[in-house]
Each structure stands twice: as C-alpha cells, then as structure tokens.
PDB file of C-alpha atoms in Angstrom:
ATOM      1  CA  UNK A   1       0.000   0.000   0.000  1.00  0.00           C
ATOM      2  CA  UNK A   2       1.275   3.823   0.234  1.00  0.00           C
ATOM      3  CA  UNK A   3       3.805   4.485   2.111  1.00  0.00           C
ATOM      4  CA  UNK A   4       4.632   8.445   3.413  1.00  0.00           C
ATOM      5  CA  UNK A   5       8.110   9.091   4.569  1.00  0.00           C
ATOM      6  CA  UNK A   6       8.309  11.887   6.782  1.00  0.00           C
ATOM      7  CA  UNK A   7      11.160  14.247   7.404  1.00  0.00           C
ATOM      8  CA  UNK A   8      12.651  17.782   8.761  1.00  0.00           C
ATOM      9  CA  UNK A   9      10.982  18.208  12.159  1.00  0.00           C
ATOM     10  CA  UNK A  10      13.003  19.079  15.106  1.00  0.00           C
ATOM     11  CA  UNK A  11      12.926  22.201  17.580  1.00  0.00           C
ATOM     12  CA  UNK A  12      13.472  25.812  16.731  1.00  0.00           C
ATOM     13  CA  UNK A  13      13.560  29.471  18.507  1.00  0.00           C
ATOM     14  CA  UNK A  14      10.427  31.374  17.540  1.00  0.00           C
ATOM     15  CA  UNK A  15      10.650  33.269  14.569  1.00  0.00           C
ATOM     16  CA  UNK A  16      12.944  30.353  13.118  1.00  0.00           C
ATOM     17  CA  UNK A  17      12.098  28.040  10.231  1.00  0.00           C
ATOM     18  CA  UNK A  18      11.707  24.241   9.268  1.00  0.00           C
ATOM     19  CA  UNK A  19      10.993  22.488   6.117  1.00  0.00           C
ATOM     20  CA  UNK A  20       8.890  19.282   6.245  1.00  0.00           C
ATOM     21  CA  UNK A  21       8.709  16.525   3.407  1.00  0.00           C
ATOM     22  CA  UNK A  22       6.583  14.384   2.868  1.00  0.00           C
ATOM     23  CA  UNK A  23       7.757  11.171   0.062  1.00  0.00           C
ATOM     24  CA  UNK A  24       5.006   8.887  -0.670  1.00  0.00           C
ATOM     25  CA  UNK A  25       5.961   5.332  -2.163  1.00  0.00           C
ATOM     26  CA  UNK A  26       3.475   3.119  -3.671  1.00  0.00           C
ATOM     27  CA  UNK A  27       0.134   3.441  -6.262  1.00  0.00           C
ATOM     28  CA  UNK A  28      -0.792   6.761  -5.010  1.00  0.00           C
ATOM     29  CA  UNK A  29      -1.439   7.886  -8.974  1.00  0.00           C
ATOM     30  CA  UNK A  30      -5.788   7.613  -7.572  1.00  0.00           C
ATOM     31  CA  UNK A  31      -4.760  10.296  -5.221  1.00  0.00           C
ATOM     32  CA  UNK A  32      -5.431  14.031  -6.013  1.00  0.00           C
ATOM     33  CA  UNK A  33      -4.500  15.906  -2.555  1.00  0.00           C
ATOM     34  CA  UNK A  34      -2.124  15.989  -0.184  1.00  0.00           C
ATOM     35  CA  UNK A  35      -1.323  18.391   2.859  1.00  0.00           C
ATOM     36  CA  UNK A  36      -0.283  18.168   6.264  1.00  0.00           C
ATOM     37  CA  UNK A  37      -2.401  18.160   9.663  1.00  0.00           C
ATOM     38  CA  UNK A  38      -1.245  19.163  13.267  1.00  0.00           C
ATOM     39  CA  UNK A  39      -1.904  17.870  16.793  1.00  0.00           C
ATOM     40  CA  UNK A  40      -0.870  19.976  19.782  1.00  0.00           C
ATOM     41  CA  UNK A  41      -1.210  18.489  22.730  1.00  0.00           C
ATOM     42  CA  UNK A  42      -4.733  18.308  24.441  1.00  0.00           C
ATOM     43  CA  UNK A  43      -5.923  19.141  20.991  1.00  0.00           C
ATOM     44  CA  UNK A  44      -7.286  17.953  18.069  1.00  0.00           C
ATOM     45  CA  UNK A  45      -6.283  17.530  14.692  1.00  0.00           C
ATOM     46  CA  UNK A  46      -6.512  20.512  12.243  1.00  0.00           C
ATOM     47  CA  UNK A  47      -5.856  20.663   8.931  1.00  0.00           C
ATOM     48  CA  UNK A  48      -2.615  23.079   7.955  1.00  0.00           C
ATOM     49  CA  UNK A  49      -2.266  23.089   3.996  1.00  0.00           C
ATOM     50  CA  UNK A  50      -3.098  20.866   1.224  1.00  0.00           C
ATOM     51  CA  UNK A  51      -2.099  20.977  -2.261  1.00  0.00           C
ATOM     52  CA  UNK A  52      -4.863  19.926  -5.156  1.00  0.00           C
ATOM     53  CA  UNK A  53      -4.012  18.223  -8.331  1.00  0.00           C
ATOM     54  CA  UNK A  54      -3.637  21.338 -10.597  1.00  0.00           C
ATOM     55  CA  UNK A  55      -1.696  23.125  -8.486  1.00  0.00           C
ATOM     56  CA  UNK A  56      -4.575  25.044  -5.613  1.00  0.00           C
ATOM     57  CA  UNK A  57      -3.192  25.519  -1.951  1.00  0.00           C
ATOM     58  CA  UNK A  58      -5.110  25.715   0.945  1.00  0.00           C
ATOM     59  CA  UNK A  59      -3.768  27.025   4.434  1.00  0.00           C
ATOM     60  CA  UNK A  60      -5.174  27.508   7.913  1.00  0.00           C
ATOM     61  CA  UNK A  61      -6.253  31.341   8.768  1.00  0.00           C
ATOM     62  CA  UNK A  62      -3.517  30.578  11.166  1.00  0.00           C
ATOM     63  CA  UNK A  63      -0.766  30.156   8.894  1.00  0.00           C
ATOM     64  CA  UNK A  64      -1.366  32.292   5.985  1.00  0.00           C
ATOM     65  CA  UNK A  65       1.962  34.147   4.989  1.00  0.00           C
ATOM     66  CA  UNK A  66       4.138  32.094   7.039  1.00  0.00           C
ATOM     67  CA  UNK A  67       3.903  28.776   5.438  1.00  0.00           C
ATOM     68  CA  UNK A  68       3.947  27.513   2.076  1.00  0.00           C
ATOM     69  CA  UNK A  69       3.369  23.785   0.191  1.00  0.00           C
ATOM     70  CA  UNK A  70       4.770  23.398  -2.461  1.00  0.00           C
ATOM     71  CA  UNK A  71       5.075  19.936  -4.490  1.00  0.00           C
ATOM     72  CA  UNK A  72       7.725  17.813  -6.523  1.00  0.00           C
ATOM     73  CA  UNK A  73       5.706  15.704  -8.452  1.00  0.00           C
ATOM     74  CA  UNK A  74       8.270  13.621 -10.244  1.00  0.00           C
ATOM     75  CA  UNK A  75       9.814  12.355  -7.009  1.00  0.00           C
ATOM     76  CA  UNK A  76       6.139  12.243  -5.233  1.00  0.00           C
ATOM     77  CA  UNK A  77       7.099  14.337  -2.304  1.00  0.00           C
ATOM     78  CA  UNK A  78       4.923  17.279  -0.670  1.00  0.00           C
ATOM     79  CA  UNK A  79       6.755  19.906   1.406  1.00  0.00           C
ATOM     80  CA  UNK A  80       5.913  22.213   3.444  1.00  0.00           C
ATOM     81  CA  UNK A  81       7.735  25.285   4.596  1.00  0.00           C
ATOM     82  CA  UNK A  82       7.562  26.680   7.670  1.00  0.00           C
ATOM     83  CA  UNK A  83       8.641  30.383   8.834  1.00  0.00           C
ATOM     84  CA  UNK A  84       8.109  32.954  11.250  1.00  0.00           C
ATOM     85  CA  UNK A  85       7.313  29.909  13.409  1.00  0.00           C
ATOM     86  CA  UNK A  86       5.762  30.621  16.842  1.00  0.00           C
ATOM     87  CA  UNK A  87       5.199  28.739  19.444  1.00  0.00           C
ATOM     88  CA  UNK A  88       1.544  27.906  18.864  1.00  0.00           C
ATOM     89  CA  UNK A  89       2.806  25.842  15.589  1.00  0.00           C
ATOM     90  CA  UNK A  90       4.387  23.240  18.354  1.00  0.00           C
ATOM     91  CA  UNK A  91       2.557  19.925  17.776  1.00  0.00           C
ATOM     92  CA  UNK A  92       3.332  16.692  15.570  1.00  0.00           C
ATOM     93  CA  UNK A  93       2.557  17.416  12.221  1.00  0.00           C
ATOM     94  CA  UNK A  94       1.184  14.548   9.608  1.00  0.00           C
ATOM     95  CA  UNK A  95       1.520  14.288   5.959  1.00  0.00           C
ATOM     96  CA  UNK A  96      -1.755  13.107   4.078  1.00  0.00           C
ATOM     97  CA  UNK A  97      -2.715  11.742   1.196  1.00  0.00           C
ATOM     98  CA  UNK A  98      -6.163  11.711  -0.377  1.00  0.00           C
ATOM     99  CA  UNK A  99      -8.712  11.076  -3.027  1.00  0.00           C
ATOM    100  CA  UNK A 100     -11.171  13.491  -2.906  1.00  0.00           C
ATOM    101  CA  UNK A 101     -13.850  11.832  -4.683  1.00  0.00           C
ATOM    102  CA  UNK A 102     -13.736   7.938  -2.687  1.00  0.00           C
ATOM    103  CA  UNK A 103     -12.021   9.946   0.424  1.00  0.00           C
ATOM    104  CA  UNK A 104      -9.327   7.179   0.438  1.00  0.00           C
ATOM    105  CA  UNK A 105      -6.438   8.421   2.363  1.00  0.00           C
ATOM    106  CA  UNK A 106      -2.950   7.385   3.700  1.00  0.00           C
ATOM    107  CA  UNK A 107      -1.505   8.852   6.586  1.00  0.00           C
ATOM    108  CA  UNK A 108       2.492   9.341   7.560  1.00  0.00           C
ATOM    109  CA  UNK A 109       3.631   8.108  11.149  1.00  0.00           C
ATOM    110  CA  UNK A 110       4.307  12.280  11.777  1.00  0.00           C
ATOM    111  CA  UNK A 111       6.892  14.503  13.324  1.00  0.00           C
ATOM    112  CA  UNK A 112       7.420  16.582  15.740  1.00  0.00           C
ATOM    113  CA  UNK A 113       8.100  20.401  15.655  1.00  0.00           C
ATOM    114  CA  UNK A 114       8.743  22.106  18.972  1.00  0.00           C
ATOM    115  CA  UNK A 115       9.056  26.019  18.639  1.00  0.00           C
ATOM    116  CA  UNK A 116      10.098  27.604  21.873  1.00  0.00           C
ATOM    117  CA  UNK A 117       9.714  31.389  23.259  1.00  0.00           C
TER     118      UNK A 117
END
C-alpha cells in the first residue's frame, strides 16, 4: 500500500524556520491531494495546507503568509515550509494523502516540531 516518509521536524527558537517533506511510495497515482495536519497536545487535529491536483493551496487562517506547500511531483514528495514559526505551531505534524472523490487516504507516522519562546 502507500507508504509516506516523513522528514525535517526538530525544535526551533520562535521566529525560526523548518521544512517538512513528505515522500510517498506506492500506487498513489488515484490520489489528487495531499497536505499536512497538526496535533498539539490536548488538541485535536486541524488541517494546515493541502495541495490539489492542478496546483490550488489551501492554508489555515492561522498560517497564511508564514507557510507555504509546495510539491515535486516527479519524485512524489509534498513539502511544506515553515517560517516565522511561533510557538503555537508546536505539535506533531502529519503528511496526508487523499482522493477526494472515494475519500481514500494514507496517513504518515508524523513529526514533531517544537518552537520555543
């Protein structure tokens, strides 16, 4: 099945940056989206950006301006970067896959970004 390799979390000062990737192995070629989600603790999951086939982004009110996703499409890898992080962005953050229409979707086994004050 899909696989979604995860990388480029760790812990940064506030107002630093981080770049996630996200590479997905397998017969992803049904799926049409992919983004990232974050879970701070005691929270739920939210949705942070998604790419669309076609090339429309989608970002949290929260992030607008600060993070972009961008996507390499001949190696199948999503990234997102991350700047003018703030402490509020701390949480584990999980790359997605999904096809809109059947809502099949594959997640990654996330990472963690810690942004300190």
């Amino acid at each position: 099945q899909v696989q979604l390799a995860e990388s480029g979390g760790g812990s940064v000062q506030a107002g630093g940056s981080l770049r996630l990737s996200c590479a997905a192995s397998g017969p992803i070629s049904s799926f049409n989206a992919m983004g990232w989600y974050r879970q701070a603790p005691g929270k739920q999951r939210e949705l942070v950006a998604v790419i669309i086939s076609g090339g429309s982004t989608n970002y949290a009110a929260s992030v607008k301006g600060r993070f972009t996703i961008s996507r390499d499409s001949a190696k199948n890898t999503v990234h997102l970067q991350m700047n003018s992080l703030k402490p509020e962005d701390t949480g584990v953050y999980y790359c997605n896959v999904r096809n809109l229409i059947s809502s099949d979707q594959y997640w990654g086994q996330g990472t963690q970004v810690t942004v300190s004050s």
